[in-house]
Amino acid sequence: MISLDREIQQALWDDPEVSSAVGRKVFRYSVGRSVSQNNDYPYVRIVEVDNSDSDYEDDQPSTSHIFMQIDVWDVNPPDDLLTSINKVMVKKLGFTRANVRTSYDMDKSEIRKIMRYQIKT
């Protein structure tokens, strides 16, 4: 089983367009309390949704099928940030986009853009 969350985090940090928008606020699994409570927008979270072995050879897995989720929180997520994240995931890291949806939190008046990607490695 391959874990790609650190590689994705580093790729997003290294991308000049993403880092200019969010700085180092690219988190794995959980968002720092000081960021979420202080509404320090925008910020990004990376979560592994599924990681399954597949394509077996001699009863051993030869590939993994990995689903990753990238969440972007902001009052109004800028299109250029979302496009930059998509470029990193698809062009640099080789993922395909599985789906995208938007969630709105009325209490915080914030938008969460939820983007899912998959790859077979």
XYZ file of N, CA and C in Angstrom:
363
model
N 0.841 -1.172 0.000
C 0.000 0.000 0.000
C 0.891 1.243 0.000
N 0.573 2.173 -0.863
C 1.350 3.389 -1.038
C 0.598 4.558 -0.415
N 1.304 5.404 0.304
C 0.698 6.604 0.883
C 1.231 7.818 0.124
N 0.327 8.638 -0.397
C 0.723 9.778 -1.219
C 0.414 11.126 -0.596
N -0.134 11.161 0.612
C -0.562 12.440 1.183
C 0.589 13.412 1.395
N 1.748 12.934 1.832
C 2.902 13.835 2.030
C 3.417 14.365 0.693
N 3.431 13.507 -0.314
C 3.875 13.923 -1.646
C 2.944 15.003 -2.219
N 1.651 14.828 -2.021
C 0.682 15.827 -2.489
C 0.864 17.139 -1.728
N 1.005 17.053 -0.417
C 1.207 18.255 0.390
C 2.445 19.023 -0.085
N 3.538 18.314 -0.304
C 4.766 18.967 -0.752
C 4.601 19.583 -2.133
N 3.921 18.872 -3.039
C 3.691 19.403 -4.385
C 2.848 20.678 -4.346
N 1.859 20.725 -3.465
C 1.041 21.933 -3.334
C 1.848 23.070 -2.714
N 2.676 22.772 -1.718
C 3.551 23.796 -1.132
C 4.525 24.345 -2.173
N 5.036 23.445 -3.046
C 6.043 23.834 -4.029
C 5.469 24.613 -5.204
N 4.163 24.511 -5.429
C 3.555 25.219 -6.546
C 3.442 26.709 -6.203
N 4.033 27.597 -7.018
C 4.023 29.019 -6.667
C 2.622 29.633 -6.598
N 1.708 29.195 -7.452
C 0.361 29.770 -7.451
C -0.426 29.336 -6.214
N -0.291 28.057 -5.841
C -0.992 27.570 -4.646
C -0.397 28.212 -3.401
N 0.932 28.214 -3.309
C 1.560 28.753 -2.098
C 1.340 30.256 -1.948
N 1.209 30.978 -3.064
C 0.933 32.409 -2.927
C -0.482 32.654 -2.390
N -1.400 31.720 -2.647
C -2.779 31.873 -2.170
C -2.960 31.395 -0.729
N -2.309 30.283 -0.367
C -2.551 29.700 0.963
C -1.316 29.647 1.852
N -0.151 29.946 1.312
C 1.076 29.835 2.106
C 1.322 28.386 2.488
N 1.564 28.145 3.770
C 1.810 26.782 4.258
C 0.529 26.139 4.797
N -0.612 26.746 4.573
C -1.876 26.235 5.117
C -2.440 25.119 4.236
N -1.615 24.089 4.035
C -2.023 22.858 3.362
C -1.834 21.761 4.396
N -2.933 21.213 4.890
C -2.910 20.279 6.015
C -3.246 18.865 5.551
N -2.704 17.901 6.266
C -3.052 16.504 6.023
C -4.005 16.057 7.127
N -5.154 15.555 6.748
C -6.167 14.944 7.613
C -6.920 15.917 8.518
N -6.232 16.754 9.284
C -6.963 17.690 10.152
C -6.375 19.090 10.002
N -7.239 20.063 10.144
C -6.842 21.469 10.023
C -6.535 21.995 11.411
N -5.466 22.744 11.524
C -5.092 23.317 12.812
C -6.212 24.165 13.398
N -6.438 24.012 14.682
C -7.533 24.721 15.353
C -7.417 26.235 15.201
N -6.202 26.767 15.287
C -6.040 28.217 15.179
C -6.459 28.723 13.803
N -6.277 27.914 12.774
C -6.668 28.307 11.419
C -8.175 28.243 11.258
N -8.781 27.132 11.656
C -10.221 26.963 11.442
C -11.055 27.873 12.351
N -10.638 28.058 13.589
C -11.412 28.902 14.504
C -11.269 30.386 14.191
N -10.130 30.775 13.638
C -9.901 32.188 13.328
C -10.294 32.535 11.897
N -10.890 31.555 11.195
C -11.317 31.779 9.809
C -10.179 32.359 8.964
N -9.011 31.747 9.057
C -7.820 32.192 8.333
C -7.857 31.621 6.913
N -8.705 32.201 6.068
C -8.947 31.700 4.718
C -7.912 32.216 3.735
N -7.731 31.523 2.612
C -8.170 30.154 2.337
C -7.195 29.153 2.951
N -7.674 27.930 3.142
C -6.797 26.845 3.564
C -7.255 25.550 2.919
N -6.333 24.573 2.898
C -6.522 23.335 2.144
C -6.293 22.149 3.072
N -7.091 21.099 2.871
C -6.899 19.845 3.605
C -6.819 18.699 2.605
N -5.908 17.774 2.860
C -5.719 16.579 2.026
C -6.110 15.369 2.858
N -6.974 14.518 2.304
C -7.423 13.315 3.009
C -7.406 12.133 2.045
N -6.856 11.028 2.495
C -6.945 9.797 1.719
C -8.308 9.173 1.989
N -9.098 8.983 0.935
C -10.445 8.437 1.075
C -10.414 6.917 1.005
N -9.634 6.378 0.071
C -9.546 4.923 -0.081
C -8.201 4.578 -0.693
N -7.661 3.452 -0.261
C -6.390 2.967 -0.777
C -6.480 1.439 -0.791
N -6.724 0.875 -1.970
C -6.944 -0.563 -2.070
C -5.934 -1.193 -3.011
N -5.455 -2.344 -2.613
C -4.596 -3.121 -3.508
C -5.428 -3.641 -4.657
N -4.808 -3.736 -5.832
C -5.528 -4.261 -6.994
C -4.538 -4.914 -7.955
N -5.078 -5.506 -9.009
C -4.270 -6.166 -10.043
C -3.230 -7.110 -9.434
N -3.696 -8.237 -8.974
C -2.835 -9.203 -8.304
C -2.058 -10.059 -9.300
N -0.812 -10.352 -8.950
C 0.035 -11.278 -9.693
C 0.652 -12.229 -8.677
N 0.468 -13.524 -8.882
C 0.967 -14.539 -7.947
C 0.500 -14.264 -6.517
N -0.786 -13.940 -6.386
C -1.423 -13.655 -5.108
C -0.820 -12.455 -4.370
N -0.135 -11.582 -5.079
C 0.431 -10.373 -4.500
C -0.098 -9.163 -5.270
N -0.458 -8.106 -4.579
C -0.957 -6.925 -5.302
C 0.167 -6.272 -6.113
N -0.131 -5.908 -7.345
C 0.876 -5.249 -8.178
C 0.604 -3.749 -8.316
N -0.609 -3.323 -7.985
C -0.931 -1.897 -8.026
C -1.861 -1.545 -6.868
N -1.946 -0.253 -6.620
C -2.888 0.270 -5.641
C -3.806 1.258 -6.342
N -5.070 1.261 -5.957
C -6.050 2.220 -6.461
C -6.309 3.188 -5.313
N -5.944 4.460 -5.515
C -5.966 5.434 -4.438
C -6.928 6.572 -4.776
N -7.822 6.884 -3.826
C -8.713 8.045 -3.927
C -8.255 9.072 -2.896
N -8.029 10.304 -3.353
C -7.644 11.390 -2.460
C -8.687 12.500 -2.554
N -8.888 13.182 -1.441
C -9.815 14.314 -1.406
C -9.046 15.564 -1.010
N -9.266 16.624 -1.780
C -8.680 17.924 -1.483
C -9.836 18.868 -1.160
N -9.832 19.426 0.042
C -10.850 20.382 0.461
C -10.233 21.772 0.498
N -10.946 22.742 -0.050
C -10.525 24.141 0.003
C -11.624 24.916 0.715
N -11.250 25.570 1.817
C -12.206 26.402 2.560
C -11.906 27.867 2.288
N -12.959 28.630 2.044
C -12.825 30.068 1.840
C -14.226 30.674 1.880
N -14.293 31.979 1.984
C -15.580 32.659 1.902
C -16.076 32.600 0.452
N -15.147 32.705 -0.481
C -15.447 32.603 -1.908
C -14.191 32.076 -2.588
N -14.052 30.738 -2.703
C -12.810 30.171 -3.241
C -12.492 30.721 -4.636
N -11.296 31.285 -4.801
C -10.931 31.840 -6.104
C -10.706 30.730 -7.142
N -11.214 30.966 -8.341
C -11.078 29.977 -9.404
C -9.624 29.648 -9.713
N -8.733 30.648 -9.629
C -7.339 30.387 -9.961
C -6.688 29.431 -8.962
N -7.082 29.481 -7.698
C -6.559 28.532 -6.714
C -7.040 27.126 -7.032
N -8.315 26.979 -7.319
C -8.868 25.662 -7.643
C -8.222 25.105 -8.916
N -8.015 25.957 -9.908
C -7.362 25.536 -11.152
C -5.924 25.116 -10.889
N -5.210 25.855 -10.057
C -3.820 25.523 -9.738
C -3.721 24.185 -9.014
N -4.611 23.941 -8.070
C -4.614 22.653 -7.361
C -4.896 21.531 -8.344
N -5.856 21.751 -9.234
C -6.188 20.731 -10.230
C -4.989 20.441 -11.137
N -4.264 21.465 -11.545
C -3.073 21.270 -12.390
C -2.015 20.437 -11.682
N -1.790 20.723 -10.405
C -0.811 19.946 -9.635
C -1.243 18.485 -9.569
N -2.504 18.254 -9.225
C -2.985 16.883 -9.061
C -2.967 16.103 -10.380
N -3.417 16.732 -11.464
C -3.565 16.032 -12.741
C -2.263 16.031 -13.544
N -1.704 17.202 -13.787
C -0.542 17.293 -14.676
C 0.759 16.886 -14.002
N 0.954 17.302 -12.767
C 2.225 17.006 -12.094
C 2.236 15.612 -11.457
N 1.131 15.243 -10.798
C 1.122 13.992 -10.039
C 0.434 12.837 -10.762
N -0.285 13.101 -11.847
C -0.857 12.029 -12.654
C -2.209 11.499 -12.212
N -2.903 12.211 -11.335
C -4.235 11.804 -10.903
C -5.267 12.150 -11.978
N -6.429 11.530 -11.898
C -7.582 11.966 -12.682
C -8.630 12.471 -11.694
N -9.363 13.497 -12.106
C -10.384 14.057 -11.215
C -11.608 13.163 -11.258
N -12.067 12.737 -10.093
C -13.224 11.845 -10.004
C -14.520 12.634 -9.882
N -14.540 13.650 -9.014
C -15.727 14.490 -8.878
C -15.401 15.735 -8.053
N -16.306 16.701 -8.137
C -16.175 17.955 -7.399
C -17.556 18.330 -6.892
N -17.617 18.828 -5.670
C -18.885 19.349 -5.167
C -18.601 20.497 -4.219
N -19.635 21.247 -3.938
C -19.512 22.418 -3.085
C -20.436 22.276 -1.890
N -19.932 22.663 -0.720
C -20.713 22.636 0.507
C -20.662 24.033 1.123
N -21.803 24.482 1.636
C -21.862 25.810 2.248
C -22.249 25.671 3.714
N -21.468 26.287 4.596
C -21.750 26.299 6.027
C -22.387 27.649 6.372
N -23.675 27.626 6.651
C -24.399 28.864 6.927
C -23.934 29.528 8.224
N -23.548 28.728 9.229
C -23.123 29.290 10.502
C -21.837 30.108 10.362
N -20.915 29.630 9.538
C -19.636 30.312 9.357
C -19.592 31.160 8.091
N -20.618 31.039 7.258
C -20.652 31.724 5.958
C -19.414 31.397 5.135
N -19.063 30.104 5.111
C -17.896 29.679 4.356
C -18.280 28.606 3.344
N -17.497 28.543 2.298
C -17.685 27.544 1.256
C -16.559 26.533 1.355
N -16.919 25.285 1.218
C -15.939 24.199 1.179
C -16.053 23.546 -0.192
N -15.010 23.669 -0.973
C -14.959 23.029 -2.282
C -14.293 21.674 -2.076
N -14.997 20.606 -2.441
C -14.542 19.237 -2.211
C -14.188 18.624 -3.564
N -12.904 18.319 -3.749
C -12.433 17.771 -5.021
C -11.818 16.397 -4.760
N -12.294 15.402 -5.497
C -11.769 14.038 -5.342
C -11.008 13.623 -6.593
N -9.893 12.952 -6.347
C -8.999 12.489 -7.407
C -8.673 11.029 -7.187
N -8.348 10.338 -8.285
C -7.960 8.936 -8.177
C -6.735 8.660 -9.035
N -6.007 7.627 -8.644
C -4.834 7.192 -9.393
C -4.627 5.705 -9.149
N -4.076 5.045 -10.111
C -3.679 3.648 -9.978
C -2.170 3.600 -10.098
N -1.507 3.119 -9.048
C -0.032 3.096 -9.061
C 0.502 1.700 -8.913
